[in-house]
Short mmCIF file of C-alpha atoms in Angstrom, two decimals:
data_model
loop_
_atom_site.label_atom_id
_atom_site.label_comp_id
_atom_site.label_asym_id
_atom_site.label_seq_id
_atom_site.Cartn_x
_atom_site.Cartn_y
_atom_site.Cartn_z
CA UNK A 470 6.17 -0.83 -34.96
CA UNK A 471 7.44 2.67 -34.28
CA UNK A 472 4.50 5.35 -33.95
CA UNK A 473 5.02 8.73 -35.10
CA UNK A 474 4.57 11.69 -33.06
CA UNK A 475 2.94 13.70 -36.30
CA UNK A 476 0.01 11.26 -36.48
CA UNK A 477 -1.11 12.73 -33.84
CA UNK A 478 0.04 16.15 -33.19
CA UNK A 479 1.38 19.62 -35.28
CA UNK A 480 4.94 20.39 -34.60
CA UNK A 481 3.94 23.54 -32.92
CA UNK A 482 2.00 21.40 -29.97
CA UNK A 483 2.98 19.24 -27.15
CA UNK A 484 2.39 15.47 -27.74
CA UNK A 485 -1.37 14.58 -27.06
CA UNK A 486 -1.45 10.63 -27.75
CA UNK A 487 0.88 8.16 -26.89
CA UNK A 488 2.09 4.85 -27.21
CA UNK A 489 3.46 1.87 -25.75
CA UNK A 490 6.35 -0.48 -26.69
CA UNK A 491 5.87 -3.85 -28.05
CA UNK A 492 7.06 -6.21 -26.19
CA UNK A 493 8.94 -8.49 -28.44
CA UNK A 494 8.14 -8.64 -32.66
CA UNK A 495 7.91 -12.11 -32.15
CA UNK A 496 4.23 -12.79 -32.37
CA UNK A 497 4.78 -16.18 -30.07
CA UNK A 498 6.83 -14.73 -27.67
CA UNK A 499 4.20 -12.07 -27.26
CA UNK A 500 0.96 -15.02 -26.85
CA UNK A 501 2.98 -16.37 -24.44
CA UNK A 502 3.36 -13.31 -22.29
CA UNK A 503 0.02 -12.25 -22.54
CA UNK A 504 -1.10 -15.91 -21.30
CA UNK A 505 0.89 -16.06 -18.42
CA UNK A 506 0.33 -12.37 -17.35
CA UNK A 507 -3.52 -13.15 -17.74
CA UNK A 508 -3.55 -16.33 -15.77
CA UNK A 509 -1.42 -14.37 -13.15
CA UNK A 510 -3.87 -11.22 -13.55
CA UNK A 511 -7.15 -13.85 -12.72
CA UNK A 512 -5.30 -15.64 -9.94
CA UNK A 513 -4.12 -12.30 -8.06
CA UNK A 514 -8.01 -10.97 -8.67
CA UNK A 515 -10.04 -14.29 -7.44
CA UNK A 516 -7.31 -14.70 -4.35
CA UNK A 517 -7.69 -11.32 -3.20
CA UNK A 518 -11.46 -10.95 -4.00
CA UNK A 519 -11.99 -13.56 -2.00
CA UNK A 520 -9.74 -12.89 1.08
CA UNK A 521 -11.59 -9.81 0.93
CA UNK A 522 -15.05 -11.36 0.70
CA UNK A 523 -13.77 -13.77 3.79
CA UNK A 524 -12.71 -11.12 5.71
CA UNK A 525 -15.96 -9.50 5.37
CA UNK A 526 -18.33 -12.21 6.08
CA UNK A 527 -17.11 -13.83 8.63
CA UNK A 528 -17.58 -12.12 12.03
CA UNK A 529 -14.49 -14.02 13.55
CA UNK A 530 -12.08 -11.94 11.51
CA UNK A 531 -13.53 -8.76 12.53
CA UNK A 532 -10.63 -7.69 13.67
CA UNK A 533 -7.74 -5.08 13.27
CA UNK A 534 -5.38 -7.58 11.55
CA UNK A 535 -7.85 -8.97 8.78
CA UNK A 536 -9.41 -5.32 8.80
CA UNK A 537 -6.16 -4.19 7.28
CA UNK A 538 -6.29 -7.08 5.63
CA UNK A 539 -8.94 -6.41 3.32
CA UNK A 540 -8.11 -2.71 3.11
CA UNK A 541 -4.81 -4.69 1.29
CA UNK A 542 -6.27 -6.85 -0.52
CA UNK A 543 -8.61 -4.00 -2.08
CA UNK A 544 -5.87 -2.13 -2.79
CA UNK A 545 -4.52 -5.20 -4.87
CA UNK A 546 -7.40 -5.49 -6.97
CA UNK A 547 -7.10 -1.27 -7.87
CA UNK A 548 -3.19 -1.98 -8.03
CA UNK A 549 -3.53 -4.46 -10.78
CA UNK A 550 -6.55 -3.57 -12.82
CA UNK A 551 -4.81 0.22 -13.42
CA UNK A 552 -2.22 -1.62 -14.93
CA UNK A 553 -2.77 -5.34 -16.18
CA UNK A 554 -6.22 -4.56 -18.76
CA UNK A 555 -3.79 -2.23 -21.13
CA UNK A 556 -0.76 -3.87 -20.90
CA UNK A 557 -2.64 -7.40 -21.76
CA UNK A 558 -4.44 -5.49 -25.30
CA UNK A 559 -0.88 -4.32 -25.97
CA UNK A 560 0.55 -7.69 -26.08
CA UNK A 561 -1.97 -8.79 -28.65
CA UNK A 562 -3.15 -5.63 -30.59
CA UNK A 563 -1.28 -2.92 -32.49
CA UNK A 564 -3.97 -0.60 -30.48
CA UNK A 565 -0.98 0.13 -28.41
CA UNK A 566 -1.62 4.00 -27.92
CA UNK A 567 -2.67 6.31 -25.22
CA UNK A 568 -3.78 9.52 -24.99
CA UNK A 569 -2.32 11.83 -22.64
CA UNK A 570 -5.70 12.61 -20.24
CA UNK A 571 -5.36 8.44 -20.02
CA UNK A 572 -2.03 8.18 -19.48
CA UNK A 573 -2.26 10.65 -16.92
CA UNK A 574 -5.58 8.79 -15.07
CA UNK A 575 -3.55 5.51 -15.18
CA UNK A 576 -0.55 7.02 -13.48
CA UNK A 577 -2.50 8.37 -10.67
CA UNK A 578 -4.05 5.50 -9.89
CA UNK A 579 -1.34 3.24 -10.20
CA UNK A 580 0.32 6.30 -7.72
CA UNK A 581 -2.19 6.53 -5.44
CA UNK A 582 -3.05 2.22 -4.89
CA UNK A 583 1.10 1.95 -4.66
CA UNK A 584 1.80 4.85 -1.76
CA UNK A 585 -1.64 3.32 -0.05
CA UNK A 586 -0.10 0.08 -0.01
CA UNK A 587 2.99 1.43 1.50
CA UNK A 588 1.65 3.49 4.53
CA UNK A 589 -1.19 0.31 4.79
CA UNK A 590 1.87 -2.05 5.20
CA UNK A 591 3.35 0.52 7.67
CA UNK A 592 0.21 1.02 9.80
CA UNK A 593 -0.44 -3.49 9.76
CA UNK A 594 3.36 -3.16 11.14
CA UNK A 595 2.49 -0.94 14.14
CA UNK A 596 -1.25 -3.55 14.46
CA UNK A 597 1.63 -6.53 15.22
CA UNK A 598 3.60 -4.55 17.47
CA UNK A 599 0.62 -3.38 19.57
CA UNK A 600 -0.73 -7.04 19.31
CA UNK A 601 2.97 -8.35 20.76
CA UNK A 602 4.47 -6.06 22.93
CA UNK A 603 0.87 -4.27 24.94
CA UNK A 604 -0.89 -7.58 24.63
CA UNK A 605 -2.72 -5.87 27.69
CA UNK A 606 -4.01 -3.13 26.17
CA UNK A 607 -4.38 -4.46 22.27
CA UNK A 608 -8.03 -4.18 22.66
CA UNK A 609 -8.55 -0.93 23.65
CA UNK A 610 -5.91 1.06 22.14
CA UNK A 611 -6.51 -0.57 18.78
CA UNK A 612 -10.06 0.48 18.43
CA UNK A 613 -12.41 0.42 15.31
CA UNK A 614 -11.71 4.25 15.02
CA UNK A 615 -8.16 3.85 15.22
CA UNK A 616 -8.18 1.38 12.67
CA UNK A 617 -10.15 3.05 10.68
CA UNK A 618 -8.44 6.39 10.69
CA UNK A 619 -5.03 4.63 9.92
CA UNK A 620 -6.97 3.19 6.50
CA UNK A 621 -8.29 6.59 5.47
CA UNK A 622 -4.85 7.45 5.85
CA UNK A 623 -2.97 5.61 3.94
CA UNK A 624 -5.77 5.94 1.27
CA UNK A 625 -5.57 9.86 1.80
CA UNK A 626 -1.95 9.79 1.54
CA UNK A 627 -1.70 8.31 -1.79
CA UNK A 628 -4.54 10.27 -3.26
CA UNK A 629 -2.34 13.15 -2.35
CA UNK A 630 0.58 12.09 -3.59
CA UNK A 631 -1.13 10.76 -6.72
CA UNK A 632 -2.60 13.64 -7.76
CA UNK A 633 0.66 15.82 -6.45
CA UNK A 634 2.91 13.87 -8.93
CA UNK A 635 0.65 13.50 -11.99
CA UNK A 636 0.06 17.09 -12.17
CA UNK A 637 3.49 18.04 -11.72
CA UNK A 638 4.76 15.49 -14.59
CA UNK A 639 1.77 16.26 -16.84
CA UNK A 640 2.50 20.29 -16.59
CA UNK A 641 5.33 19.48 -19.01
CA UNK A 642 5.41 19.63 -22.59
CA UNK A 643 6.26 16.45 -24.37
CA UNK A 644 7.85 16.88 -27.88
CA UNK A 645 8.60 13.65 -28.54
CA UNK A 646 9.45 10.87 -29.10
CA UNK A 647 6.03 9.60 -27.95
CA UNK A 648 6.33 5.43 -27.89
CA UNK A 649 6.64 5.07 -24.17
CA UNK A 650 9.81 2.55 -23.53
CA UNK A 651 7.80 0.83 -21.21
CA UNK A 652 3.79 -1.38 -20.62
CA UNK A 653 2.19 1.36 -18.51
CA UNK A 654 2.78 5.28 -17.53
CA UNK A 655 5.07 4.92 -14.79
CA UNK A 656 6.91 8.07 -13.78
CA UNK A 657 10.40 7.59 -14.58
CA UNK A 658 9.70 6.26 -18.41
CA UNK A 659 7.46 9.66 -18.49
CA UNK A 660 9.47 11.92 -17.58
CA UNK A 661 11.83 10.59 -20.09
CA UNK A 662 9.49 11.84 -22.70
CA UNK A 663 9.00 15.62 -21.46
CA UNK A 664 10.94 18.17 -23.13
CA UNK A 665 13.52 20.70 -21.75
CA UNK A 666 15.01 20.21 -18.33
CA UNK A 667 13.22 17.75 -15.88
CA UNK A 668 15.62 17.61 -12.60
CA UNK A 669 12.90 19.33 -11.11
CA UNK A 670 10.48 16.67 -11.62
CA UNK A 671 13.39 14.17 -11.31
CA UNK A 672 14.22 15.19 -7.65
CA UNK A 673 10.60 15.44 -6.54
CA UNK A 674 9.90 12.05 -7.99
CA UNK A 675 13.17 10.72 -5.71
CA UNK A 676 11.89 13.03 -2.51
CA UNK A 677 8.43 11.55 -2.66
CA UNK A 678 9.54 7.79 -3.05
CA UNK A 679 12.55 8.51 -0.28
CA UNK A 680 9.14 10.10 2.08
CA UNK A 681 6.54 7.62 0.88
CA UNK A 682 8.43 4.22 0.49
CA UNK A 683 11.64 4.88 2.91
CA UNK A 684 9.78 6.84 5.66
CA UNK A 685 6.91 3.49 6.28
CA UNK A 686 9.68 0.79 5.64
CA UNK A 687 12.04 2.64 8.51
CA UNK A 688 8.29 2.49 10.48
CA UNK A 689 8.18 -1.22 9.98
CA UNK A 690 11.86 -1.77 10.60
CA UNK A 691 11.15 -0.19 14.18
CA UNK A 692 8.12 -2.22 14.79
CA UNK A 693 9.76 -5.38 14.08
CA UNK A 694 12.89 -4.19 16.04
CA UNK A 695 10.78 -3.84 19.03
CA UNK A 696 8.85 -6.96 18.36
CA UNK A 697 11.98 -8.97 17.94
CA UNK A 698 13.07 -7.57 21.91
CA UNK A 699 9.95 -8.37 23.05
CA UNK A 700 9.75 -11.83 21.47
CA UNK A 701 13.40 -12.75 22.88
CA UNK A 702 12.09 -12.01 26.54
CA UNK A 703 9.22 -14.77 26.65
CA UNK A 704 9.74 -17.46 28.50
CA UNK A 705 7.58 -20.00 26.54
CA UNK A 706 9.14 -21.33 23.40
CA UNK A 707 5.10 -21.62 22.76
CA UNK A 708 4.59 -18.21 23.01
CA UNK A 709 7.55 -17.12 20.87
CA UNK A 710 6.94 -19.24 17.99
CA UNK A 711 3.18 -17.81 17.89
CA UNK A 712 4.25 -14.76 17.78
CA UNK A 713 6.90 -14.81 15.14
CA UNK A 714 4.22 -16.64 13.25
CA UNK A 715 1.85 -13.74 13.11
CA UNK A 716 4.34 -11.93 11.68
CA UNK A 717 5.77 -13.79 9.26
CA UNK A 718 3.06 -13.44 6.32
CA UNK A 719 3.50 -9.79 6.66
CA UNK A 720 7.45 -10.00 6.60
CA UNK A 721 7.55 -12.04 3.20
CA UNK A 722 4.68 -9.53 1.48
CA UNK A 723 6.68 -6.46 2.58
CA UNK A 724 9.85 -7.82 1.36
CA UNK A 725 8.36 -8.68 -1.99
CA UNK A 726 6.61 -4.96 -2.00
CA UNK A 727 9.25 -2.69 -0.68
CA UNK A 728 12.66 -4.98 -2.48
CA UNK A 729 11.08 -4.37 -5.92
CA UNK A 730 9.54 -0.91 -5.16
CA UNK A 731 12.90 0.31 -3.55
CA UNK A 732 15.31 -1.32 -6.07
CA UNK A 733 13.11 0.77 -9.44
CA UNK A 734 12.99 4.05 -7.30
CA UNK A 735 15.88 4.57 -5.47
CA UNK A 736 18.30 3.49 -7.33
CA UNK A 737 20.79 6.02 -9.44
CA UNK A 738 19.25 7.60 -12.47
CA UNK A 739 22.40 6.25 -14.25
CA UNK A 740 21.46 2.69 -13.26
CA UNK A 741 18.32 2.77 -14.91
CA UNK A 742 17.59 0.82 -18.02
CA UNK A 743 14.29 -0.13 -19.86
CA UNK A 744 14.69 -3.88 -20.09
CA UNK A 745 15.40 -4.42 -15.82
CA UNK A 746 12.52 -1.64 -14.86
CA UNK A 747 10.26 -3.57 -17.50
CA UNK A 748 11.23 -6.80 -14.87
CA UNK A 749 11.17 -5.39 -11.83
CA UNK A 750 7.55 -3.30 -12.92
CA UNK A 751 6.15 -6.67 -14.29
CA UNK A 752 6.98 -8.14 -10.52
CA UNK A 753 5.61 -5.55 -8.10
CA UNK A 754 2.56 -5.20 -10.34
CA UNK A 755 1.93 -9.04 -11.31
CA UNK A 756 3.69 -11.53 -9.21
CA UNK A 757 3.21 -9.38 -5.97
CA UNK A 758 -0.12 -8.83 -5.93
CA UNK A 759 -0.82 -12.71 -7.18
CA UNK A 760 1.66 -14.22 -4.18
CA UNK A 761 -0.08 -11.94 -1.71
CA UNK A 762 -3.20 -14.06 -1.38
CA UNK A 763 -0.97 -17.09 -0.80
CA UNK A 764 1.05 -15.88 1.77
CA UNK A 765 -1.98 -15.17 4.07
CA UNK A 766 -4.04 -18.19 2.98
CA UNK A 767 -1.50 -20.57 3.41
CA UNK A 768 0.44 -18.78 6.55
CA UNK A 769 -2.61 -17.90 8.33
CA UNK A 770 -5.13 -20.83 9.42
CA UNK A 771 -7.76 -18.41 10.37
CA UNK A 772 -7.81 -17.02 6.91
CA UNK A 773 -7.87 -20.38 5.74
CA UNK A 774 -10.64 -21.35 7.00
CA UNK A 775 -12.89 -18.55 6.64
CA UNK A 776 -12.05 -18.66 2.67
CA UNK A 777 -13.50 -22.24 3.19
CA UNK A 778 -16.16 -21.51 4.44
CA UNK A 779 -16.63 -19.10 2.09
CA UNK A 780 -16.02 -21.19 -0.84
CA UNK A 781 -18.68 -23.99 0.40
CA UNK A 782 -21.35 -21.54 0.94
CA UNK A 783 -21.01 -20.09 -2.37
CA UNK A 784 -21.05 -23.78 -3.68
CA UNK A 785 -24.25 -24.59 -1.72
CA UNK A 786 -26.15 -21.49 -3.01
CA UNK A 787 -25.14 -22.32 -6.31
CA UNK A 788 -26.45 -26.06 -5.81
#
């Protein structure tokens, strides 16, 4: 159903409400989305709720590697539930609209959980390089404080950059059309609403993501490069395997995060078209956050077992 702009707005004024896209007009097609997204949506909540919970209450993984951790899992949870809730009542409700002051609180918190995740990833990159190549000196040099000023960080960062890019965007007028060609108020399908000339806007959007998603990924790159030296010089096939294995988990979640991420934000303008960024949007903010949980649980045999241990105390308190 196509909303008009003059149900909610006089000609004279810039557009105050809008509206999201179905989907599909098949009503199945749309059941069956909104089941599988919401089975997805539970799963990536309970796994990373718990990791979380593990991390937290058991004193063996108090330590800068399941500290960021749960400082990633947490920003999981806020990553999904910005997005997932609104996009799951537009599948099944012709309540599909938005007003601007909520469209504008859902991008900044979608912007501020996404460029967290990316300096978070970047700052867990540096934890395994410490942790490999200055096994020595691990302890010391990655304190509590350190550890704790990299989170504030990252969280710091994207507040900044959230609140940076959502004022910038939402400084514009918007004359319409106002359905937004996409399930939540991501910048690019935004901008594509504003009136006038947005290159402006355009460029800073590309300048942030090139600073906020390049600038941590070439971070982790150089990590890993140095870790991969390091790893080549042990003597002990033991020793080499065990340490490649501490990094793997971390390898497969940032090539999930940063692949999609990368390939819907740095890519041409002219490239750009509403059916792949609906795709690759659906699997950063869905499939990612769900397969993140997995990856360490199943990788990681500490993890593992303190999300047992978990699990059966919960179950004995409940019998």
């Amino acid at each position: 159903m196509n909303l008009s702009c003059s149900q909610w707005q006089d000609n004279s004024e810039s557009v105050k409400h809008f509206a999201f896209a179905k989907f599909s007009a098949a009503a199945e097609q749309c059941l069956l989305l909104f089941t599988l997204i919401l089975l997805m949506f539970l799963a990536s909540l309970t796994g990373n709720a718990l990791i979380a919970l593990a991390i937290c209450t058991n004193p063996t993984l108090h330590m800068p590697m399941y500290f960021f951790l749960a400082n990633l899992s947490l920003l999981e949870i806020g990553y999904t539930c910005s997005v997932i809730p609104k996009m799951l009542q537009s599948l099944v409700s012709e309540a599909r609209g938005i007003s601007r002051e909520g469209c504008a609180t859902q991008m900044f918190f979608f912007t501020l959980f996404a460029i967290s995740e990316c300096c978070l990833l970047a700052a867990m990159a540096f934890d395994r390089y410490m942790a490999i190549c200055s096994p020595l000196h691990y302890a010391t040099r990655m304190s509590r404080g350190l550890c704790a000023q990299l989170a504030v960080v990252s969280w710091a960062v994207g507040c900044v950059v959230g609140l940076g890019q959502t004022n910038y965007i939402f400084s514009l007028n918007f004359c319409g059309p106002c359905e937004i060609d996409h399930f939540f108020c991501d910048l690019p399908p935004i901008l594509a609403l504003a009136c006038g000339d947005t290159s402006h806007n355009e460029a800073a959007v590309f300048v942030v993501a090139v600073l906020c998603i390049s600038s941590p990924f070439l971070l982790i790159i150089a990590s890993y490069g140095r870790i991969l030296a390091a790893v080549l010089i042990m003597p002990s096939p033991e020793g080499r395997w065990k340490a490649l294995s501490t990094c793997s988990s971390h390898l497969l979640v940032v090539t999930l995060f940063y692949g999609s991420g990368s390939v819907t934000y740095l890519r041409p303008k002219a490239s750009h078209s509403p059916g792949t960024d609906k795709l690759l949007a659906l699997f950063y903010t869905v499939v990612t956050s769900m397969l993140n949980p997995i990856i360490y649980s199943l990788r990681n045999k500490e993890v593992k077992a303190a999300l047992w241990r978990t699990l059966w105390k919960k179950a004995l308190t409940r019998g």
